[in-house]
Amino acid sequence: MTTSNAIPTVKLLIDGEFIESTTQDWRDVVNPATQEVLARVPFATAEEIDRAVASGQKAFKTWRKTPIGARARIFLKYQQLIRENMKELAAILTAEQGKTLADAEGDVFRGLEVVEHAAGIGNLQLGELANNVAAGVDTYTLLQPLGVCAGITPFNFPAMIPLWMFPMAIATGNTFVLKPSEQDPMVTMRLCELALEAGVPPGVLNVVHGGPDVVNAICDHPDIKAVSFVGSTKVGTHVYNRASQAGKRVQCMMGAKNHAIVLPDAHKEQTLNAIAGAAFGAAGQRCMALSVVVLVGEAQAWIPDLVAKAQTLKVNAGVEAGTDVGPLVSCAALDRVSGLIERGVQEGARLELDGRNPSVSGYENGNFVGPTIFSGVTREMTIYQEEIFGPVLCVMAAATMDEAIELINANPNGNGTAIFTRSGAAARHFQEEIDVGQVGINVPIPVPVPMFSFTGSRASKLGDLGPYGKQVVQFYTQTKTITERWFDENEVGGPVNTTINLK
């Protein structure tokens, strides 16, 4: 970034160079705890987007031929650089997004795990071979890169989710155009600087910034072969429909309403800690946040304990020591979350803990909402039907575990779910009967490590392959199947084969 009038400008990355946009359309990057303008981010022009894609298209010609070991070594270097710069990356992230420094380091680290996995691409991008499928005939497969791929990432994980995308796309031999969130692009750009330092060649990774026009340009561009998206259901559905109609591969991870079931036999203190952390951490701004807890049977008496646990969490700026809950990302987010809390009251839910308008000394202009808990929530209420994306927990009741499972399965979303119990039989029944793609057993946020893939389901996902892990290797490659026969020089030709059989 460079400074103009004391406010830095966020750059585009095109063909290995960080360049100033020529656009007339700029937005402020704002610290959500102070409202300080940290930088100005450009909304790229159509010509700049075309240049970024053209750079990726040109670089693909040589990058796809780069030996797999050479690609892997770049990511070995990249993971080292991320580790060495972890504190700096977390500080940038906290300043622009608001989450606590500890959580910001977690954001970076969960992305780093994917970079480490990308460094093992030699063991992941493997084809298969069947010998002698017919007389003297072998069949084998190659997993070959697609070309220029693109990623559209959200504000809530500005380090982790870009790192879900471009390392695996590039490691498999593709080139990449990234559009980070315009709300907090600074840590993403620092990660891109480190990627170039690690040895990613010019044109292999490009970055453009912007809003709906840039998203549409990515969906429409004929030279982009695949699009990865993480964000809201509304935008994700638009991206999936538009990009797939343009002939692209598309994967969209979208909204959620994640439920946890608490059985009466659950370990009480561990369960309360897990629920509070998963519901209110990152101010509830996680697609895998725990936003509904279903208390079964005698566990319904735990509500006062849950409120007491939530009251122990400290609301403050993310940079302050001991902070548990930082600010929401923007003034608009604050207004939306506050409005939904009021809607919950109006619709008859019992407000057990009201986190609105907390007193945060020194940060009076911050976008703060403290932990908020509703009980008596029903399926018809707005606070149940909508993804609040704030530190708001809906508590519901069920007489039996099967009643709770039916409630969860009736919800259209399927990102994640959890059960808290000491019963192996109950846990196994839950994992078999629940219709949700990612299941935690005494784990409140069951986001898989990169050896597996992110497997949200139903209305939380469009596309059949998830980010990172084995599935994303399939997503970013085309399987080419070769059937070959080599004739012995002395072999005498047989009769003409006019059948479909291999002979």
PDB file of C-alpha atoms in Angstrom, residues 153-254:
ATOM      1  CA  THR A 153     -14.084 -14.341  -0.131  1.00  0.00           C
ATOM      2  CA  PRO A 154     -16.053 -12.864   2.811  1.00  0.00           C
ATOM      3  CA  PHE A 155     -15.187 -10.362   5.523  1.00  0.00           C
ATOM      4  CA  ASN A 156     -15.374 -12.704   8.492  1.00  0.00           C
ATOM      5  CA  PHE A 157     -12.232 -14.750   7.758  1.00  0.00           C
ATOM      6  CA  PRO A 158     -10.010 -12.510   5.619  1.00  0.00           C
ATOM      7  CA  ALA A 159      -6.964 -14.759   6.127  1.00  0.00           C
ATOM      8  CA  MET A 160      -8.341 -18.277   6.433  1.00  0.00           C
ATOM      9  CA  ILE A 161     -10.742 -18.346   3.506  1.00  0.00           C
ATOM     10  CA  PRO A 162      -8.394 -16.863   0.872  1.00  0.00           C
ATOM     11  CA  LEU A 163      -5.935 -19.501   2.088  1.00  0.00           C
ATOM     12  CA  TRP A 164      -8.624 -22.146   1.614  1.00  0.00           C
ATOM     13  CA  MET A 165      -8.703 -21.188  -2.041  1.00  0.00           C
ATOM     14  CA  PHE A 166      -5.631 -19.973  -3.877  1.00  0.00           C
ATOM     15  CA  PRO A 167      -2.944 -22.286  -2.405  1.00  0.00           C
ATOM     16  CA  MET A 168      -4.708 -25.484  -3.487  1.00  0.00           C
ATOM     17  CA  ALA A 169      -5.732 -24.003  -6.833  1.00  0.00           C
ATOM     18  CA  ILE A 170      -2.166 -22.918  -7.566  1.00  0.00           C
ATOM     19  CA  ALA A 171      -0.557 -26.082  -6.179  1.00  0.00           C
ATOM     20  CA  THR A 172      -2.632 -28.177  -8.595  1.00  0.00           C
ATOM     21  CA  GLY A 173      -1.247 -26.147 -11.531  1.00  0.00           C
ATOM     22  CA  ASN A 174      -3.916 -23.489 -12.041  1.00  0.00           C
ATOM     23  CA  THR A 175      -3.552 -19.720 -11.928  1.00  0.00           C
ATOM     24  CA  PHE A 176      -5.834 -17.616  -9.758  1.00  0.00           C
ATOM     25  CA  VAL A 177      -7.737 -14.331  -9.570  1.00  0.00           C
ATOM     26  CA  LEU A 178      -8.799 -13.451  -6.016  1.00  0.00           C
ATOM     27  CA  LYS A 179     -11.452 -10.922  -5.011  1.00  0.00           C
ATOM     28  CA  PRO A 180     -11.180 -10.367  -1.255  1.00  0.00           C
ATOM     29  CA  SER A 181     -13.862  -8.689   0.813  1.00  0.00           C
ATOM     30  CA  GLU A 182     -13.803  -4.949   0.263  1.00  0.00           C
ATOM     31  CA  GLN A 183     -14.434  -4.498   3.998  1.00  0.00           C
ATOM     32  CA  ASP A 184     -11.104  -5.921   5.160  1.00  0.00           C
ATOM     33  CA  PRO A 185      -8.663  -6.632   2.300  1.00  0.00           C
ATOM     34  CA  MET A 186      -5.428  -5.574   4.018  1.00  0.00           C
ATOM     35  CA  VAL A 187      -4.432  -8.857   5.646  1.00  0.00           C
ATOM     36  CA  THR A 188      -5.293 -10.680   2.422  1.00  0.00           C
ATOM     37  CA  MET A 189      -2.931  -8.410   0.503  1.00  0.00           C
ATOM     38  CA  ARG A 190      -0.149  -9.023   3.031  1.00  0.00           C
ATOM     39  CA  LEU A 191      -0.642 -12.753   2.524  1.00  0.00           C
ATOM     40  CA  CYS A 192      -0.320 -12.200  -1.223  1.00  0.00           C
ATOM     41  CA  GLU A 193       2.918 -10.290  -0.693  1.00  0.00           C
ATOM     42  CA  LEU A 194       4.273 -13.266   1.235  1.00  0.00           C
ATOM     43  CA  ALA A 195       3.107 -15.639  -1.519  1.00  0.00           C
ATOM     44  CA  LEU A 196       5.174 -13.728  -4.071  1.00  0.00           C
ATOM     45  CA  GLU A 197       8.111 -13.728  -1.665  1.00  0.00           C
ATOM     46  CA  ALA A 198       7.760 -17.504  -1.396  1.00  0.00           C
ATOM     47  CA  GLY A 199       8.200 -17.802  -5.144  1.00  0.00           C
ATOM     48  CA  VAL A 200       4.737 -17.697  -6.737  1.00  0.00           C
ATOM     49  CA  PRO A 201       5.583 -16.466 -10.271  1.00  0.00           C
ATOM     50  CA  PRO A 202       4.083 -13.315 -11.863  1.00  0.00           C
ATOM     51  CA  GLY A 203       0.560 -13.874 -13.142  1.00  0.00           C
ATOM     52  CA  VAL A 204      -0.041 -17.060 -11.174  1.00  0.00           C
ATOM     53  CA  LEU A 205      -1.805 -15.100  -8.403  1.00  0.00           C
ATOM     54  CA  ASN A 206      -3.717 -11.903  -9.201  1.00  0.00           C
ATOM     55  CA  VAL A 207      -5.987  -9.779  -6.989  1.00  0.00           C
ATOM     56  CA  VAL A 208      -8.816  -7.417  -7.894  1.00  0.00           C
ATOM     57  CA  HIS A 209     -11.093  -5.577  -5.477  1.00  0.00           C
ATOM     58  CA  GLY A 210     -14.697  -4.505  -5.791  1.00  0.00           C
ATOM     59  CA  GLY A 211     -18.376  -5.135  -5.268  1.00  0.00           C
ATOM     60  CA  PRO A 212     -21.197  -6.651  -7.323  1.00  0.00           C
ATOM     61  CA  ASP A 213     -19.846  -5.470 -10.689  1.00  0.00           C
ATOM     62  CA  VAL A 214     -16.531  -7.234 -10.098  1.00  0.00           C
ATOM     63  CA  VAL A 215     -18.316 -10.376  -8.892  1.00  0.00           C
ATOM     64  CA  ASN A 216     -20.435 -10.405 -12.036  1.00  0.00           C
ATOM     65  CA  ALA A 217     -17.372  -9.883 -14.217  1.00  0.00           C
ATOM     66  CA  ILE A 218     -15.730 -12.909 -12.611  1.00  0.00           C
ATOM     67  CA  CYS A 219     -18.867 -14.996 -13.142  1.00  0.00           C
ATOM     68  CA  ASP A 220     -19.110 -13.948 -16.791  1.00  0.00           C
ATOM     69  CA  HIS A 221     -15.495 -13.923 -17.945  1.00  0.00           C
ATOM     70  CA  PRO A 222     -15.013 -16.625 -20.596  1.00  0.00           C
ATOM     71  CA  ASP A 223     -11.404 -17.357 -19.599  1.00  0.00           C
ATOM     72  CA  ILE A 224     -12.204 -18.156 -15.954  1.00  0.00           C
ATOM     73  CA  LYS A 225     -12.828 -21.883 -15.632  1.00  0.00           C
ATOM     74  CA  ALA A 226     -13.884 -22.274 -11.982  1.00  0.00           C
ATOM     75  CA  VAL A 227     -15.205 -20.049  -9.190  1.00  0.00           C
ATOM     76  CA  SER A 228     -15.000 -20.625  -5.438  1.00  0.00           C
ATOM     77  CA  PHE A 229     -17.240 -18.557  -3.172  1.00  0.00           C
ATOM     78  CA  VAL A 230     -17.814 -18.194   0.568  1.00  0.00           C
ATOM     79  CA  GLY A 231     -20.410 -15.719   1.822  1.00  0.00           C
ATOM     80  CA  SER A 232     -24.118 -15.110   2.193  1.00  0.00           C
ATOM     81  CA  THR A 233     -26.811 -17.346   0.744  1.00  0.00           C
ATOM     82  CA  LYS A 234     -28.211 -14.509  -1.359  1.00  0.00           C
ATOM     83  CA  VAL A 235     -24.935 -13.679  -3.062  1.00  0.00           C
ATOM     84  CA  GLY A 236     -23.809 -17.301  -3.234  1.00  0.00           C
ATOM     85  CA  THR A 237     -26.977 -18.350  -5.026  1.00  0.00           C
ATOM     86  CA  HIS A 238     -26.483 -15.517  -7.507  1.00  0.00           C
ATOM     87  CA  VAL A 239     -22.837 -16.495  -8.086  1.00  0.00           C
ATOM     88  CA  TYR A 240     -23.695 -20.169  -8.528  1.00  0.00           C
ATOM     89  CA  ASN A 241     -26.470 -19.522 -11.019  1.00  0.00           C
ATOM     90  CA  ARG A 242     -24.616 -16.892 -13.024  1.00  0.00           C
ATOM     91  CA  ALA A 243     -21.228 -18.615 -13.146  1.00  0.00           C
ATOM     92  CA  SER A 244     -22.611 -22.092 -13.854  1.00  0.00           C
ATOM     93  CA  GLN A 245     -24.755 -20.713 -16.668  1.00  0.00           C
ATOM     94  CA  ALA A 246     -21.529 -19.313 -18.079  1.00  0.00           C
ATOM     95  CA  GLY A 247     -20.125 -22.854 -18.148  1.00  0.00           C
ATOM     96  CA  LYS A 248     -17.894 -22.692 -15.089  1.00  0.00           C
ATOM     97  CA  ARG A 249     -17.351 -25.066 -12.239  1.00  0.00           C
ATOM     98  CA  VAL A 250     -18.716 -23.429  -9.094  1.00  0.00           C
ATOM     99  CA  GLN A 251     -18.576 -24.172  -5.374  1.00  0.00           C
ATOM    100  CA  CYS A 252     -20.495 -21.889  -3.013  1.00  0.00           C
ATOM    101  CA  MET A 253     -20.365 -22.150   0.782  1.00  0.00           C
ATOM    102  CA  MET A 254     -23.220 -20.019   2.102  1.00  0.00           C
TER     103      MET A 254
END
